[in-house]
mmCIF file of C-alpha atoms in Angstrom:
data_model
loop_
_atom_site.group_PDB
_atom_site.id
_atom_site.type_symbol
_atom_site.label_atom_id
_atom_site.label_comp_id
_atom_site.label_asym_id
_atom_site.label_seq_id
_atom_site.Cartn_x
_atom_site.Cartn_y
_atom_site.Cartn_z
ATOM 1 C CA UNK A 1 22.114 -23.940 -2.307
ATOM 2 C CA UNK A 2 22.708 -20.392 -2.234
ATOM 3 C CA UNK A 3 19.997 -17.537 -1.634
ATOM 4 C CA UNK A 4 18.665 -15.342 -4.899
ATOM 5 C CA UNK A 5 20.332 -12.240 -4.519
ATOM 6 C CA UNK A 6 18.383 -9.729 -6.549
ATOM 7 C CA UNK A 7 15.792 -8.592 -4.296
ATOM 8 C CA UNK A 8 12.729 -6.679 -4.757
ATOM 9 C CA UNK A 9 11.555 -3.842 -2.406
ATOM 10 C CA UNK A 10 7.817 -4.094 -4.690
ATOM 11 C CA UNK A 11 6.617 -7.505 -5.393
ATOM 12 C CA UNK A 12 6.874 -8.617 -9.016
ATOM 13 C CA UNK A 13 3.083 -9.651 -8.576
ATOM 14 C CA UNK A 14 1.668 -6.439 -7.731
ATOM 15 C CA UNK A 15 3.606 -4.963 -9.966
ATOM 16 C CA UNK A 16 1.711 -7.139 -12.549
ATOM 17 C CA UNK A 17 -1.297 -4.928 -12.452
ATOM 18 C CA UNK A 18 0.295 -1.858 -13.672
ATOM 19 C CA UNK A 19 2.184 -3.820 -16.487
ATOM 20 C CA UNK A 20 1.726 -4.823 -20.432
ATOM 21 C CA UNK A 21 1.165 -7.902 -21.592
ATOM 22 C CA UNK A 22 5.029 -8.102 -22.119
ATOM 23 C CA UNK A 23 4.989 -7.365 -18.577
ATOM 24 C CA UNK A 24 7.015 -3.624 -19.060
ATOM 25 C CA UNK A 25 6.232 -0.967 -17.071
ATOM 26 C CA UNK A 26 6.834 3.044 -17.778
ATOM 27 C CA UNK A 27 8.994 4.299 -14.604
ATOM 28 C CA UNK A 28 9.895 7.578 -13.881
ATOM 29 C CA UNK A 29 12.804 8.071 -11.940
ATOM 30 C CA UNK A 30 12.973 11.328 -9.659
ATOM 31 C CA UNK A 31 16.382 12.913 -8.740
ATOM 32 C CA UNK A 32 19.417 14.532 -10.103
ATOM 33 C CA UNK A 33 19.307 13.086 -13.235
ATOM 34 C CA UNK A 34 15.576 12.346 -13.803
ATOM 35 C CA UNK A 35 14.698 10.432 -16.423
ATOM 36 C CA UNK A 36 11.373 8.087 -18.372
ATOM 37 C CA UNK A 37 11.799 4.796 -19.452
ATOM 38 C CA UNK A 38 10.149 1.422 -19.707
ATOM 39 C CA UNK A 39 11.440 -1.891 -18.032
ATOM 40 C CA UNK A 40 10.424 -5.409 -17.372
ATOM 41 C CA UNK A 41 9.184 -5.808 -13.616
ATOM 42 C CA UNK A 42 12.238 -7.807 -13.013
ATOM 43 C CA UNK A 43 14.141 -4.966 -12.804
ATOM 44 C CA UNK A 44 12.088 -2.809 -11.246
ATOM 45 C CA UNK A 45 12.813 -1.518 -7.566
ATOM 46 C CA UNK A 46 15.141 -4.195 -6.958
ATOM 47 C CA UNK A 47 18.500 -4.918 -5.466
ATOM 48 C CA UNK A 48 21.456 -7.064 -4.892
ATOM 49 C CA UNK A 49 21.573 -8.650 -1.439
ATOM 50 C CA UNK A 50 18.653 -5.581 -0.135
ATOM 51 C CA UNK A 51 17.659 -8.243 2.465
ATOM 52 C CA UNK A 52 20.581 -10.490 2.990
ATOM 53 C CA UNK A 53 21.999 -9.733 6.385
ATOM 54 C CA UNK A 54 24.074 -12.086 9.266
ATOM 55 C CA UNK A 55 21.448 -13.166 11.516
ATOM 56 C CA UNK A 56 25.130 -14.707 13.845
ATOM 57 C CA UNK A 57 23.178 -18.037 13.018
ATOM 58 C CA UNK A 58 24.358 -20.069 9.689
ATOM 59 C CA UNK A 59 20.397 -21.588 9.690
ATOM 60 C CA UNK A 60 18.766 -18.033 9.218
ATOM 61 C CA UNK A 61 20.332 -17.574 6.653
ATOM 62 C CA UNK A 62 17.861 -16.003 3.784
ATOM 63 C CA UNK A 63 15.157 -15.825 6.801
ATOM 64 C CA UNK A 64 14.363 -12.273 5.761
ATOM 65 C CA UNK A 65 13.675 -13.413 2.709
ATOM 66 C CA UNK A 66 11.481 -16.479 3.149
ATOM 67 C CA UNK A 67 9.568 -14.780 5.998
ATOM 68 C CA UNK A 68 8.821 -11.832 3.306
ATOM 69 C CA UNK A 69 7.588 -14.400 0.467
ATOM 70 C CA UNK A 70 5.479 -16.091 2.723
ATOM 71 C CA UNK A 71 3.154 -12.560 3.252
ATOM 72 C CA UNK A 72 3.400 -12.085 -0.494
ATOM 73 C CA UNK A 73 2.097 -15.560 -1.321
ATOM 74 C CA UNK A 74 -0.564 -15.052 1.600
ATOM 75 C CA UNK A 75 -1.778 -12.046 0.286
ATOM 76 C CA UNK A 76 -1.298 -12.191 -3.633
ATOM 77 C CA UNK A 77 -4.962 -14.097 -4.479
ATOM 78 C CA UNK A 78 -6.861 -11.967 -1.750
ATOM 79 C CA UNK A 79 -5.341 -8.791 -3.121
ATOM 80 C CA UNK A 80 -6.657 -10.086 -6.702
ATOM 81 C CA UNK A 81 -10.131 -10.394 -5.357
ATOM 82 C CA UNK A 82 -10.496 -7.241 -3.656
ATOM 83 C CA UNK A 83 -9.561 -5.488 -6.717
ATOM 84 C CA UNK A 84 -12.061 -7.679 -8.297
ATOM 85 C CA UNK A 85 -14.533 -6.063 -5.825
ATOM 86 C CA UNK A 86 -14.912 -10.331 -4.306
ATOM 87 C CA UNK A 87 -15.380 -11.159 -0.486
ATOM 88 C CA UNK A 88 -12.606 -12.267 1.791
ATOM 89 C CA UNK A 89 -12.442 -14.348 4.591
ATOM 90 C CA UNK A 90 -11.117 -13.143 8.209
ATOM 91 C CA UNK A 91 -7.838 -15.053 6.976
ATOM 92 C CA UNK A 92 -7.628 -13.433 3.608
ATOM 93 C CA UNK A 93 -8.115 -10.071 4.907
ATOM 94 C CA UNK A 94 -5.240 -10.493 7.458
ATOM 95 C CA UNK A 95 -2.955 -11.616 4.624
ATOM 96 C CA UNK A 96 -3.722 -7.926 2.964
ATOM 97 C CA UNK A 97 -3.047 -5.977 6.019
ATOM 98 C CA UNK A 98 0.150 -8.154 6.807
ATOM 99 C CA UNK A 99 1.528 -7.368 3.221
ATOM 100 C CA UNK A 100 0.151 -3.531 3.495
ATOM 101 C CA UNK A 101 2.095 -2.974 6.879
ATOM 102 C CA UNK A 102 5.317 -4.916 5.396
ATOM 103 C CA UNK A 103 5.157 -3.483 2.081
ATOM 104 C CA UNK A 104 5.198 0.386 4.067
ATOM 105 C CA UNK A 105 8.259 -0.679 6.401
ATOM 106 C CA UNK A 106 10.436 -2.726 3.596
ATOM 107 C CA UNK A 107 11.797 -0.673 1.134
ATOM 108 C CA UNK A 108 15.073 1.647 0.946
ATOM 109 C CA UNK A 109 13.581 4.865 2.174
ATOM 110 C CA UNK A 110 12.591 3.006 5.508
ATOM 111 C CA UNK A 111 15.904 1.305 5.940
ATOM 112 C CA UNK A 112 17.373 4.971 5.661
ATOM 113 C CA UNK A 113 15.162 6.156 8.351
ATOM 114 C CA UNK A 114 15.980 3.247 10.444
ATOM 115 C CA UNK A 115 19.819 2.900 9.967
ATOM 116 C CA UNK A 116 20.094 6.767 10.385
ATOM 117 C CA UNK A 117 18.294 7.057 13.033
ATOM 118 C CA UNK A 118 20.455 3.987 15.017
ATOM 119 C CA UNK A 119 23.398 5.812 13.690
ATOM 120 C CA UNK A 120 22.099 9.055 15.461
ATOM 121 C CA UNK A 121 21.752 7.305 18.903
ATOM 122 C CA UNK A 122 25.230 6.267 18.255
ATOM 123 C CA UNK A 123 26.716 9.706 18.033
ATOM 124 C CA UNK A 124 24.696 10.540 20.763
ATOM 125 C CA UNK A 125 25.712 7.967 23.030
ATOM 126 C CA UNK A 126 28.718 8.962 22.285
ATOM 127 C CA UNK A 127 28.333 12.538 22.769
ATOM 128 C CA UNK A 128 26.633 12.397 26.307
ATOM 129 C CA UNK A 129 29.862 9.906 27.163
ATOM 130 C CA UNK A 130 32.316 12.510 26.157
ATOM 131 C CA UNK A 131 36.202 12.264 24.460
ATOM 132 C CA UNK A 132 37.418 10.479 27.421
ATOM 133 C CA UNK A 133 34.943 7.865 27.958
ATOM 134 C CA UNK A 134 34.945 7.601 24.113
ATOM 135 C CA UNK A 135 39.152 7.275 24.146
ATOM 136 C CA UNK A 136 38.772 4.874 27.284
ATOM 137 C CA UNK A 137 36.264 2.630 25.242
ATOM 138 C CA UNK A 138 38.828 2.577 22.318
ATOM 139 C CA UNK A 139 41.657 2.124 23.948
ATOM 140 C CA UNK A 140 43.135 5.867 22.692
ATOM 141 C CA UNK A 141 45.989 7.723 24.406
ATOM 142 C CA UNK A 142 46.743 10.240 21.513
ATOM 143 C CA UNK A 143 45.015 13.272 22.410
ATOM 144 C CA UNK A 144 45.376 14.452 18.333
ATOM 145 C CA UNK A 145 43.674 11.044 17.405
ATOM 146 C CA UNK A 146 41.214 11.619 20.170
ATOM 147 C CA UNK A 147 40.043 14.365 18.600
ATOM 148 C CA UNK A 148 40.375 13.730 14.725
ATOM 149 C CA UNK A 149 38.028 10.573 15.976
ATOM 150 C CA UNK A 150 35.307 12.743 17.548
ATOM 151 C CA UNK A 151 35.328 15.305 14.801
ATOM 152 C CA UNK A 152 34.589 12.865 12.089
ATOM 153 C CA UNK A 153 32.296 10.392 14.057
ATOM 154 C CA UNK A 154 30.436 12.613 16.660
ATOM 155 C CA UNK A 155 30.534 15.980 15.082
ATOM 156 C CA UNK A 156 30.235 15.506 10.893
ATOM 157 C CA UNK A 157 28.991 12.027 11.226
ATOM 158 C CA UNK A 158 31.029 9.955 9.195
ATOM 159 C CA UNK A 159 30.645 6.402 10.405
ATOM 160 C CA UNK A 160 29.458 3.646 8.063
ATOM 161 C CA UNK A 161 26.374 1.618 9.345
ATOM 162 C CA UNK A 162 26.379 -0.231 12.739
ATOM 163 C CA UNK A 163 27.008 -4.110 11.925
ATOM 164 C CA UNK A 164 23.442 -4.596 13.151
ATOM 165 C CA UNK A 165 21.786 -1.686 11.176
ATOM 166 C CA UNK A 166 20.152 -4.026 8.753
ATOM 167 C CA UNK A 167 19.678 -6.828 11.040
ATOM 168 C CA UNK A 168 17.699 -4.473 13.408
ATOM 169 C CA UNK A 169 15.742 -2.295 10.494
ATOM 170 C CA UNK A 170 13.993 -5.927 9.672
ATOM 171 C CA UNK A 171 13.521 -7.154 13.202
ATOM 172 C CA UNK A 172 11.237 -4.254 14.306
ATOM 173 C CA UNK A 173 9.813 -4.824 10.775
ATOM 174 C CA UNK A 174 8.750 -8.235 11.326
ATOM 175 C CA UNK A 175 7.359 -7.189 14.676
ATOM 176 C CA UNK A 176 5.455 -4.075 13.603
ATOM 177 C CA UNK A 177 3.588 -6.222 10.898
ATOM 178 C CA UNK A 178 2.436 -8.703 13.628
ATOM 179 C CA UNK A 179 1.238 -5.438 15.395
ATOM 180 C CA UNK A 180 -0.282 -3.362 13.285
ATOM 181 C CA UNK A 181 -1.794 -6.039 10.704
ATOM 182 C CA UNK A 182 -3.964 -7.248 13.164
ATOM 183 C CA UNK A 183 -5.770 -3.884 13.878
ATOM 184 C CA UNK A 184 -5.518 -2.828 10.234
ATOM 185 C CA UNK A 185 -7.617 -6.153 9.611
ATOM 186 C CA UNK A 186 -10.102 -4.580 11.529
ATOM 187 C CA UNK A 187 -10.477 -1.180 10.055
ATOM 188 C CA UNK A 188 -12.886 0.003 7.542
ATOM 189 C CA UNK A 189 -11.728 -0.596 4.152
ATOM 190 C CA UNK A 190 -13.259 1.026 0.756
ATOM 191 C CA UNK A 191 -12.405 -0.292 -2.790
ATOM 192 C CA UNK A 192 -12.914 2.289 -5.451
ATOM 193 C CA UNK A 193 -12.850 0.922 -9.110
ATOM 194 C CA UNK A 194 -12.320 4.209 -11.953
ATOM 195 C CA UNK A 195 -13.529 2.759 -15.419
ATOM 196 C CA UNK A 196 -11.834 5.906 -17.451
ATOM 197 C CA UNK A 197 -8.910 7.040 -15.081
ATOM 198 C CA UNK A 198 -5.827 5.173 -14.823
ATOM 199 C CA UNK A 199 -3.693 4.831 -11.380
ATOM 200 C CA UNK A 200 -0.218 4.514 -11.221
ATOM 201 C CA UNK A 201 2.018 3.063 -8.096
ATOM 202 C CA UNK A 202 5.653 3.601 -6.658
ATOM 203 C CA UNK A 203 8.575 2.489 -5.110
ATOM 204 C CA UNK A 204 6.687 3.355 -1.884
ATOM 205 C CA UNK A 205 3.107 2.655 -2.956
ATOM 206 C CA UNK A 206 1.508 2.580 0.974
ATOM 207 C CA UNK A 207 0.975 6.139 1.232
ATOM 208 C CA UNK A 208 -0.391 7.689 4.259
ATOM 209 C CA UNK A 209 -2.527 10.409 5.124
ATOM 210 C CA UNK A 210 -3.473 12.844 8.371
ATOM 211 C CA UNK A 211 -5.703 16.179 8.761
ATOM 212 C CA UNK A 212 -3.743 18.634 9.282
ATOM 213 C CA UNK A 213 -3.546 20.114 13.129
ATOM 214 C CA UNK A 214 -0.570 20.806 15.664
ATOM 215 C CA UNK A 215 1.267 17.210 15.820
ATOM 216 C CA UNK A 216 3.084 17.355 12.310
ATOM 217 C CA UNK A 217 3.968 13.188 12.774
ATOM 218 C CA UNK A 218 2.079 10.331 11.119
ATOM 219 C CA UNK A 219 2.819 7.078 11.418
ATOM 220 C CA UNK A 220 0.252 3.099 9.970
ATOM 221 C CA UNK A 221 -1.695 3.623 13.781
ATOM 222 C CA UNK A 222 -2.174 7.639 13.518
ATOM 223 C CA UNK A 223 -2.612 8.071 9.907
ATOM 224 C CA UNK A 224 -6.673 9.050 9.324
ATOM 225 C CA UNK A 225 -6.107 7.280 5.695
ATOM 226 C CA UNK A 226 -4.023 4.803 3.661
ATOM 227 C CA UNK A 227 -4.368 4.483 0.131
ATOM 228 C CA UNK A 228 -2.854 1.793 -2.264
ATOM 229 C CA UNK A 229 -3.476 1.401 -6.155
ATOM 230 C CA UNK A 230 -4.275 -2.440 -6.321
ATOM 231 C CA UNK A 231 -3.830 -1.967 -10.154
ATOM 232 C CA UNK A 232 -4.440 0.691 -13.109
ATOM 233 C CA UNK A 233 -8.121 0.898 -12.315
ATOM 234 C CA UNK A 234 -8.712 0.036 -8.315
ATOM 235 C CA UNK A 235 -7.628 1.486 -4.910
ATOM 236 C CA UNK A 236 -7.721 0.619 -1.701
ATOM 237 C CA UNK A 237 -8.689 2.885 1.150
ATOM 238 C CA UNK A 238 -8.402 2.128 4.619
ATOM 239 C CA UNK A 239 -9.218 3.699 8.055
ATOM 240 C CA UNK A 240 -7.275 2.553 10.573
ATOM 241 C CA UNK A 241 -8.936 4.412 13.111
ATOM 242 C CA UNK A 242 -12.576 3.227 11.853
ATOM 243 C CA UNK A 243 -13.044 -0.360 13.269
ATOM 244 C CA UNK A 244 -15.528 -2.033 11.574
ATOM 245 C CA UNK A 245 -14.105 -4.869 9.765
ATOM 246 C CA UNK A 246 -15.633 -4.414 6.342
ATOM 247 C CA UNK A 247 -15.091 -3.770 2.934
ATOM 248 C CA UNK A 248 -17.199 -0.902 1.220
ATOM 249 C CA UNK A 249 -17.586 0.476 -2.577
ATOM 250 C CA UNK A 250 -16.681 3.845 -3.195
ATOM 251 C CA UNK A 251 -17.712 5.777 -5.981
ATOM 252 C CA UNK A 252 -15.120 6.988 -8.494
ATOM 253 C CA UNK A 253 -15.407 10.760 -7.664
ATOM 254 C CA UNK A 254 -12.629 13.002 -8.627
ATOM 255 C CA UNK A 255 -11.616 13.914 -5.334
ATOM 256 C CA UNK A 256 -11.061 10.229 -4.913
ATOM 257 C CA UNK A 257 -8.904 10.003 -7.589
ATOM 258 C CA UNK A 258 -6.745 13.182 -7.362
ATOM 259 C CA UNK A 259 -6.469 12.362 -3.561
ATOM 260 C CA UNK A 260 -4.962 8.400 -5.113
ATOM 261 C CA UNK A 261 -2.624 10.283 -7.610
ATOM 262 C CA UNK A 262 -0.940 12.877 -5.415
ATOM 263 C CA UNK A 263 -0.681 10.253 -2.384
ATOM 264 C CA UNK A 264 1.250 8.211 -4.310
ATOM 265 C CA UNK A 265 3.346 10.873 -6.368
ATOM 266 C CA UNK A 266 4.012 12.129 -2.748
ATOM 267 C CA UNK A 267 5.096 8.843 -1.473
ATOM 268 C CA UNK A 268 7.360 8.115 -4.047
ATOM 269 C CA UNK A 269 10.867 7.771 -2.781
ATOM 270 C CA UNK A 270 12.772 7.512 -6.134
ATOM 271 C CA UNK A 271 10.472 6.217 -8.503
ATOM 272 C CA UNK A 272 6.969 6.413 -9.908
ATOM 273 C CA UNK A 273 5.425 3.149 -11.889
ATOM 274 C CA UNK A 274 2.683 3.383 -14.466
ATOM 275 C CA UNK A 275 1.898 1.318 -17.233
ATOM 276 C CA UNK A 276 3.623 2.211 -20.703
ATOM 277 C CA UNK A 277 0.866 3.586 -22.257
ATOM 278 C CA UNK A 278 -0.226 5.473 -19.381
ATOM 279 C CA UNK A 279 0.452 8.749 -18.207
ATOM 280 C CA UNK A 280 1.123 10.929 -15.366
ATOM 281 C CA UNK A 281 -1.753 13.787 -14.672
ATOM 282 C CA UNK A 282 -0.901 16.893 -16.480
ATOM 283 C CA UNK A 283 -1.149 18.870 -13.228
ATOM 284 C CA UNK A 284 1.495 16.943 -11.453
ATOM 285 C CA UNK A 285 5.127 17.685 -11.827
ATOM 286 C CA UNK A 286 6.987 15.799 -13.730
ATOM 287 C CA UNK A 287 9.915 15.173 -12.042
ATOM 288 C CA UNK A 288 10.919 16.391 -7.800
ATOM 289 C CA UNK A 289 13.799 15.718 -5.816
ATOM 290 C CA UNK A 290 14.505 11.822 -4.775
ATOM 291 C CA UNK A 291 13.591 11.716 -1.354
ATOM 292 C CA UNK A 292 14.811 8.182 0.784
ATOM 293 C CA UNK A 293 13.112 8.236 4.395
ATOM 294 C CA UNK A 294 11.035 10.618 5.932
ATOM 295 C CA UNK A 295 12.301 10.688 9.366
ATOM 296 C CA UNK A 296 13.453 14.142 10.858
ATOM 297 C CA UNK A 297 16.687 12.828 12.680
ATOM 298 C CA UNK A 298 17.234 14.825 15.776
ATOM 299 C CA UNK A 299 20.713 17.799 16.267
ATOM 300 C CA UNK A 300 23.453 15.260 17.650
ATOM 301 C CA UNK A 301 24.546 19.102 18.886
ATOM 302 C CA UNK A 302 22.240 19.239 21.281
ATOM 303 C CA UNK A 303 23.356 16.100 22.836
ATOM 304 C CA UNK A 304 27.171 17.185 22.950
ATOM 305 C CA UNK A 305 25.746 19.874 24.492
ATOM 306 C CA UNK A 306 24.053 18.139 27.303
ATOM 307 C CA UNK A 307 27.406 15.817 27.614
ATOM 308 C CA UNK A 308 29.519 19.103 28.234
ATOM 309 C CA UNK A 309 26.750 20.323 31.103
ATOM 310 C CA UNK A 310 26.701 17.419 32.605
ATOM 311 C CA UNK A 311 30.420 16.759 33.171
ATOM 312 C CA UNK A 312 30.641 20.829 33.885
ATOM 313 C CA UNK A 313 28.045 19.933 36.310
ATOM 314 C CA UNK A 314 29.891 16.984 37.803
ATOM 315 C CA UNK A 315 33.244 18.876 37.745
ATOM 316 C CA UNK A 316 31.761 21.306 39.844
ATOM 317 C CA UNK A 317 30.634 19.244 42.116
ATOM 318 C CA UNK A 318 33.522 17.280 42.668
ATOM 319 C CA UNK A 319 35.699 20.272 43.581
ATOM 320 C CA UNK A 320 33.231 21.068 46.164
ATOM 321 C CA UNK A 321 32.994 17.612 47.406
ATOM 322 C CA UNK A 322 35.988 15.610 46.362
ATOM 323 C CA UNK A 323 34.227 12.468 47.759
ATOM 324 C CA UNK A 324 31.351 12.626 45.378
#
């Protein structure tokens, strides 16, 4: 039987909470050519084939997938009661963190980050090796093809993704939600309910948040705060680096809701989600830039650079010492 192949980076049943009853939602869409509409959560942050990838083995074949439903089918009735302000069990409250972690790590601006950044370590592999260990490797003699190949790949870049980009991006997934879940489980968690304000969600809708101070990263373990809009009216806070294990109620404050809206406008990779008769905060923007992946890629200059002073250095050496 073959796999589904539209694929949705936000779950149709979280989506629910922001929707009508005809189960439309208003979605802004950031970028070039911005532009407001409603859809159906069907077709909302969702694409062909997103998670379809060869796993080399013809009986993992829509793992990704399945392994992805079950967290969403663990954690869709827990998230439900927490927004209803009920009690979960130890279980229940793994299943949120487990979806929390996975719904951070699965969507298109994290595969960006990942495959770019495995495409960077390619390059600079490559770099450190040099054009002849590159031409070796290839099986090149033509020095003009030599270096037509290293200006395009090494230098500018253009390569298409490694054959194991995807297969990679959702392996460390998997195994960053079996980290991280457990000790977000643990944290202190606050549910804040706002009876006349309305929140709105994303195509990224984990957003994270850090003090500022000298160490410009953040990342699920040294984030001071992660917010999520369970639906229109309730949030969820968590402190990752609070353990307690509980679940407190947070008062509706302003500040609590102005820090929910420009989290998640923030986070937003290409899209913003509200329901249709909702909208955005007057002292937002209405539109920014798209922005996929948030990962500052390092200069694959600085590693050709290295490669050149490390052959120069070996060079040098040699016509010293022949025999080293």
């Amino acid at each position: 039987m073959g796999q589904a192949r539209r694929h949705h980076q936000v779950p149709q049943f979280y989506l629910r909470g922001f929707a009508d009853a005809a189960e439309r939602v208003k979605v802004v869409r950031f970028g070039a050519t911005p532009r407001t509409f409603v859809a159906g959560i069907k077709n909302v942050a969702v694409e062909a084939d997103f998670y379809k990838v060869d796993w080399l083995d013809a009986d993992r074949e829509g793992l990704a997938e399945q392994l992805i439903g079950q967290v969403e089918y663990a954690a869709a009735e827990p998230l439900r009661l927490l927004a209803g302000h009920g009690e979960l069990s130890a279980e229940q409250r793994y299943a949120v963190a487990s979806w929390v972690v996975l719904q951070y790590l699965r969507g298109r601006g994290k595969r960006a980050d990942s495959v770019g950044l495995q495409k960077v370590m390619l390059r600079a592999d490559l770099a450190l090796g040099g054009k002849q260990r590159m031409a070796s490797q290839l099986g090149l003699d033509d020095p003009a093809a030599v270096d037509a190949l290293w200006e395009r790949v090494v230098v500018r870049g253009e390569l298409s993704d490694p054959p194991t980009a995807r297969r990679n991006h959702l392996r460390t997934m998997f195994q960053t939600v079996s980290k991280v879940a457990a000790e977000y489980a643990q944290a202190q968690w606050q549910v804040v309910t706002f009876q006349r304000r309305r929140l709105f969600t994303s195509d990224q809708p984990v957003c994270l948040w850090r003090r500022s101070d000298d160490d410009p990263g953040i990342g699920l373990l040294t984030a001071d705060m992660v917010s999520i809009a369970l639906d229109r009216r309730t949030g969820l806070v968590i402190f990752p680096r609070i353990l307690s294990g509980t679940t407190g109620v947070s008062a509706p404050t302003t500040q609590y809701y102005r820090s929910f809206a420009i989290n998640t406008w923030m986070s937003a990779e290409e899209l913003v989600i509200l329901h249709p008769d909702d909208e955005l905060p007057d002292w937002l923007p209405a539109h920014r830039p798209a922005r996929l992946g948030t990962l500052e890629l390092p200069d694959v200059a600085q590693f050709i650079e290295m490669g050149e002073a490390v052959r120069a250095h070996h060079d040098r050496q040699r016509a010293v010492d022949p025999a080293s």
